[in-house]
mmCIF file of C-alpha atoms in Angstrom:
data_model
loop_
_atom_site.group_PDB
_atom_site.id
_atom_site.type_symbol
_atom_site.label_atom_id
_atom_site.label_comp_id
_atom_site.label_asym_id
_atom_site.label_seq_id
_atom_site.Cartn_x
_atom_site.Cartn_y
_atom_site.Cartn_z
ATOM 1 C CA MET A 92 -32.784 -118.363 169.361
ATOM 2 C CA LYS A 93 -32.155 -121.454 167.161
ATOM 3 C CA ASN A 94 -29.445 -119.791 165.229
ATOM 4 C CA ARG A 95 -28.069 -118.314 167.582
ATOM 5 C CA LEU A 96 -27.511 -121.886 169.542
ATOM 6 C CA LEU A 97 -26.074 -123.127 166.038
ATOM 7 C CA SER A 98 -23.523 -120.536 165.644
ATOM 8 C CA LEU A 99 -22.549 -121.316 169.669
ATOM 9 C CA ALA A 100 -21.918 -124.381 168.599
ATOM 10 C CA LEU A 101 -20.020 -124.282 165.503
ATOM 11 C CA VAL A 102 -17.739 -121.718 166.899
ATOM 12 C CA ALA A 103 -17.190 -124.616 170.686
ATOM 13 C CA ALA A 104 -16.663 -127.080 167.627
ATOM 14 C CA SER A 105 -14.214 -124.997 166.176
ATOM 15 C CA VAL A 106 -12.204 -123.969 169.020
ATOM 16 C CA SER A 107 -11.988 -127.793 170.746
ATOM 17 C CA PRO A 108 -9.306 -129.136 168.230
ATOM 18 C CA LEU A 109 -7.141 -126.222 169.589
ATOM 19 C CA ALA A 110 -7.623 -126.536 172.825
ATOM 20 C CA ALA A 111 -6.693 -130.259 172.776
ATOM 21 C CA GLN A 112 -3.195 -128.844 170.623
ATOM 22 C CA ALA A 113 -3.102 -126.475 173.001
ATOM 23 C CA GLN A 114 0.828 -125.991 173.203
ATOM 24 C CA GLN A 115 2.083 -127.140 177.305
ATOM 25 C CA ALA A 116 4.238 -124.892 179.190
ATOM 26 C CA ILE A 117 8.309 -125.273 180.442
ATOM 27 C CA VAL A 118 9.069 -124.676 183.800
ATOM 28 C CA PRO A 119 12.465 -123.809 183.708
ATOM 29 C CA ALA A 120 13.120 -124.138 187.437
ATOM 30 C CA GLN A 121 12.678 -127.664 187.360
ATOM 31 C CA SER A 122 14.214 -128.336 184.155
ATOM 32 C CA GLU A 123 17.333 -129.074 183.161
ATOM 33 C CA VAL A 124 19.849 -130.504 179.410
ATOM 34 C CA SER A 125 23.255 -132.207 181.079
ATOM 35 C CA PHE A 126 25.728 -133.869 179.204
ATOM 36 C CA THR A 127 28.677 -136.511 180.099
ATOM 37 C CA SER A 128 31.473 -136.783 177.979
ATOM 38 C CA ARG A 129 34.572 -139.055 178.518
ATOM 39 C CA GLN A 130 38.017 -136.890 178.441
ATOM 40 C CA MET A 131 41.278 -139.181 178.587
ATOM 41 C CA GLY A 132 39.021 -141.822 179.671
ATOM 42 C CA VAL A 133 37.522 -139.610 182.458
ATOM 43 C CA PRO A 134 33.588 -138.403 182.767
ATOM 44 C CA VAL A 135 33.326 -135.049 182.389
ATOM 45 C CA ASP A 136 29.474 -133.551 183.137
ATOM 46 C CA GLY A 137 27.983 -130.316 181.634
ATOM 47 C CA LYS A 138 25.061 -128.553 181.479
ATOM 48 C CA PHE A 139 23.570 -126.469 178.952
ATOM 49 C CA LYS A 140 21.287 -123.412 181.117
ATOM 50 C CA SER A 141 19.151 -122.042 178.377
ATOM 51 C CA PHE A 142 17.107 -123.870 176.449
ATOM 52 C CA SER A 143 13.244 -123.754 175.246
ATOM 53 C CA ALA A 144 10.813 -125.981 174.291
ATOM 54 C CA GLN A 145 7.669 -125.617 171.952
ATOM 55 C CA VAL A 146 5.190 -129.265 172.966
ATOM 56 C CA ALA A 147 1.673 -130.004 171.625
ATOM 57 C CA PHE A 148 1.715 -132.967 173.598
ATOM 58 C CA ASP A 149 -1.767 -135.130 173.491
ATOM 59 C CA PRO A 150 -1.056 -138.747 174.711
ATOM 60 C CA ALA A 151 -4.370 -139.397 173.311
ATOM 61 C CA LYS A 152 -3.665 -138.208 170.011
ATOM 62 C CA LEU A 153 -0.168 -138.604 169.058
ATOM 63 C CA ALA A 154 -0.130 -138.242 165.867
ATOM 64 C CA ASN A 155 -0.992 -134.831 165.847
ATOM 65 C CA SER A 156 1.424 -134.179 169.076
ATOM 66 C CA LYS A 157 4.491 -132.289 167.902
ATOM 67 C CA ILE A 158 8.039 -131.465 170.322
ATOM 68 C CA GLU A 159 10.364 -128.559 169.239
ATOM 69 C CA PHE A 160 13.140 -128.084 171.262
ATOM 70 C CA SER A 161 16.170 -125.411 171.298
ATOM 71 C CA VAL A 162 19.140 -125.377 173.034
ATOM 72 C CA ASP A 163 21.528 -122.059 173.512
ATOM 73 C CA THR A 164 24.916 -123.473 172.077
ATOM 74 C CA GLY A 165 26.844 -120.259 174.123
ATOM 75 C CA SER A 166 25.141 -121.802 177.153
ATOM 76 C CA ALA A 167 27.162 -125.124 177.389
ATOM 77 C CA SER A 168 29.260 -125.666 181.047
ATOM 78 C CA ILE A 169 31.415 -127.206 182.467
ATOM 79 C CA SER A 170 34.402 -125.417 184.052
ATOM 80 C CA ARG A 171 35.595 -121.882 183.791
ATOM 81 C CA GLU A 172 38.437 -123.476 181.836
ATOM 82 C CA ALA A 173 36.142 -124.762 179.306
ATOM 83 C CA ASP A 174 33.520 -122.472 179.100
ATOM 84 C CA ALA A 175 35.666 -120.163 177.445
ATOM 85 C CA GLU A 176 36.710 -122.532 174.815
ATOM 86 C CA LEU A 177 32.918 -124.096 173.968
ATOM 87 C CA PRO A 178 32.218 -121.149 171.459
ATOM 88 C CA LYS A 179 34.794 -121.515 169.948
ATOM 89 C CA ALA A 180 34.573 -122.592 165.980
ATOM 90 C CA VAL A 181 36.259 -125.331 166.489
ATOM 91 C CA TRP A 182 33.799 -126.845 169.730
ATOM 92 C CA PHE A 183 30.339 -125.224 169.137
ATOM 93 C CA ASN A 184 30.683 -122.166 166.732
ATOM 94 C CA VAL A 185 28.500 -120.216 168.244
ATOM 95 C CA ALA A 186 29.202 -117.157 166.438
ATOM 96 C CA GLN A 187 27.749 -119.239 163.184
ATOM 97 C CA PHE A 188 25.145 -121.704 164.990
ATOM 98 C CA PRO A 189 23.789 -119.841 168.786
ATOM 99 C CA LYS A 190 21.382 -123.161 168.787
ATOM 100 C CA ALA A 191 20.715 -126.911 168.277
ATOM 101 C CA THR A 192 17.321 -128.135 167.885
ATOM 102 C CA PHE A 193 15.351 -131.182 168.059
ATOM 103 C CA THR A 194 12.599 -131.436 165.917
ATOM 104 C CA SER A 195 9.737 -134.457 165.943
ATOM 105 C CA SER A 196 8.815 -136.399 163.501
ATOM 106 C CA SER A 197 6.583 -139.280 165.136
ATOM 107 C CA ILE A 198 5.762 -140.103 168.566
ATOM 108 C CA LYS A 199 5.230 -143.624 169.598
ATOM 109 C CA LYS A 200 4.223 -145.029 172.991
ATOM 110 C CA LEU A 201 5.603 -147.968 174.305
ATOM 111 C CA ASP A 202 4.023 -148.374 177.059
ATOM 112 C CA ALA A 203 1.963 -146.412 180.043
ATOM 113 C CA THR A 204 5.113 -144.356 180.832
ATOM 114 C CA LYS A 205 7.342 -144.587 178.099
ATOM 115 C CA TYR A 206 7.977 -143.166 174.542
ATOM 116 C CA GLU A 207 9.857 -143.090 171.699
ATOM 117 C CA VAL A 208 10.244 -139.945 169.459
ATOM 118 C CA ALA A 209 11.925 -139.784 166.136
ATOM 119 C CA GLY A 210 12.614 -136.628 164.733
ATOM 120 C CA LYS A 211 15.872 -134.537 163.721
ATOM 121 C CA LEU A 212 18.595 -133.096 165.583
ATOM 122 C CA ALA A 213 20.263 -130.363 164.094
ATOM 123 C CA ILE A 214 23.557 -128.965 165.692
ATOM 124 C CA LYS A 215 26.242 -126.530 164.187
ATOM 125 C CA GLY A 216 24.547 -126.851 160.619
ATOM 126 C CA VAL A 217 24.656 -130.855 160.851
ATOM 127 C CA SER A 218 21.020 -133.160 161.156
ATOM 128 C CA SER A 219 20.832 -135.724 162.032
ATOM 129 C CA ASP A 220 17.856 -138.610 162.589
ATOM 130 C CA VAL A 221 17.533 -139.672 166.059
ATOM 131 C CA VAL A 222 14.929 -141.531 168.074
ATOM 132 C CA VAL A 223 15.311 -140.209 171.886
ATOM 133 C CA PRO A 224 13.352 -142.390 174.803
ATOM 134 C CA VAL A 225 11.581 -140.487 177.074
ATOM 135 C CA THR A 226 9.249 -141.614 180.189
ATOM 136 C CA LEU A 227 6.915 -139.091 181.531
ATOM 137 C CA ALA A 228 6.101 -138.861 184.996
ATOM 138 C CA GLN A 229 2.909 -137.121 186.389
ATOM 139 C CA ASN A 230 3.010 -135.097 189.869
ATOM 140 C CA GLY A 231 -0.631 -132.603 190.138
ATOM 141 C CA ALA A 232 -0.165 -130.551 187.171
ATOM 142 C CA THR A 233 3.486 -130.954 186.499
ATOM 143 C CA THR A 234 4.553 -133.481 183.879
ATOM 144 C CA VAL A 235 7.621 -134.705 183.513
ATOM 145 C CA ALA A 236 9.749 -136.082 180.803
ATOM 146 C CA SER A 237 13.346 -137.505 181.542
ATOM 147 C CA GLY A 238 15.364 -139.662 179.469
ATOM 148 C CA ALA A 239 19.077 -139.791 177.799
ATOM 149 C CA PHE A 240 20.438 -140.466 173.953
ATOM 150 C CA PRO A 241 24.186 -140.504 173.172
ATOM 151 C CA ILE A 242 25.248 -138.882 169.835
ATOM 152 C CA LYS A 243 28.638 -139.106 168.319
ATOM 153 C CA ARG A 244 29.841 -135.083 168.511
ATOM 154 C CA LEU A 245 32.085 -135.713 165.240
ATOM 155 C CA SER A 246 29.621 -136.116 163.470
ATOM 156 C CA PHE A 247 28.130 -132.767 164.317
ATOM 157 C CA ARG A 248 31.724 -131.559 163.638
ATOM 158 C CA ILE A 249 31.708 -130.915 167.618
ATOM 159 C CA GLY A 250 35.446 -130.535 168.565
ATOM 160 C CA GLU A 251 37.326 -129.973 165.331
ATOM 161 C CA LYS A 252 41.007 -129.933 163.961
ATOM 162 C CA GLU A 253 43.307 -131.283 166.899
ATOM 163 C CA TRP A 254 40.303 -131.865 168.748
ATOM 164 C CA ALA A 255 39.144 -134.940 166.757
ATOM 165 C CA ASP A 256 41.697 -136.869 168.305
ATOM 166 C CA THR A 257 38.894 -139.900 170.009
ATOM 167 C CA SER A 258 42.053 -140.524 172.644
ATOM 168 C CA MET A 259 41.930 -136.950 174.263
ATOM 169 C CA VAL A 260 37.783 -136.566 174.323
ATOM 170 C CA ALA A 261 35.696 -140.141 173.377
ATOM 171 C CA ASP A 262 33.510 -139.375 170.428
ATOM 172 C CA GLU A 263 30.086 -140.381 172.218
ATOM 173 C CA VAL A 264 28.374 -137.871 174.250
ATOM 174 C CA GLN A 265 25.984 -138.854 176.494
ATOM 175 C CA VAL A 266 22.981 -136.324 176.637
ATOM 176 C CA LYS A 267 20.200 -136.111 179.631
ATOM 177 C CA PHE A 268 17.229 -134.146 179.858
ATOM 178 C CA LYS A 269 14.628 -133.432 182.210
ATOM 179 C CA ILE A 270 11.923 -131.140 181.507
ATOM 180 C CA ALA A 271 8.988 -130.279 184.026
ATOM 181 C CA LEU A 272 5.742 -128.957 182.266
ATOM 182 C CA THR A 273 2.276 -128.176 182.769
ATOM 183 C CA GLY A 274 -0.605 -128.395 180.877
ATOM 184 C CA VAL A 275 -0.195 -131.957 179.518
ATOM 185 C CA SER A 276 -3.441 -134.315 179.783
ATOM 186 C CA LYS A 277 -3.568 -137.298 182.171
ATOM 187 C CA LEU A 278 -1.662 -140.042 181.191
#
């Protein structure tokens, strides 16, 4: 009996770190990734229709937390006309680079609901360090992570050749996200 209890205690101890690092599940219907660029000075809004995330976030153990986010570049949508152009080599080159990814390297708590997530953003074969501000809000079993950050599209070779002219399409693009997750511990 004593050995059995010891075995059970060892199994429970070995499983509990896994439970603490359990991945959260994304709620696609409540999540979105969008962007705003400026074309000839006019704001142009777009979105990505397909994306995924692998999140293991524990607000009590940020050093062990990890976020990997992937966007299907072929799902970028602005308008019918633009949507036909975006997959082409001068824009996202979807045939060669079907995904844009973000992988966190550290997460820093700023206050009760605000965090900074540092990591690598990779688009079209180019990687860059970025720091993404994230605000968390919990409502019942759902946690919403939201934020926005700028990127320079030309740094990622988005809009090459004649589209590199920033008087036509501005270099800065604002990326916005709202990701609903289940399984996040209480903040």
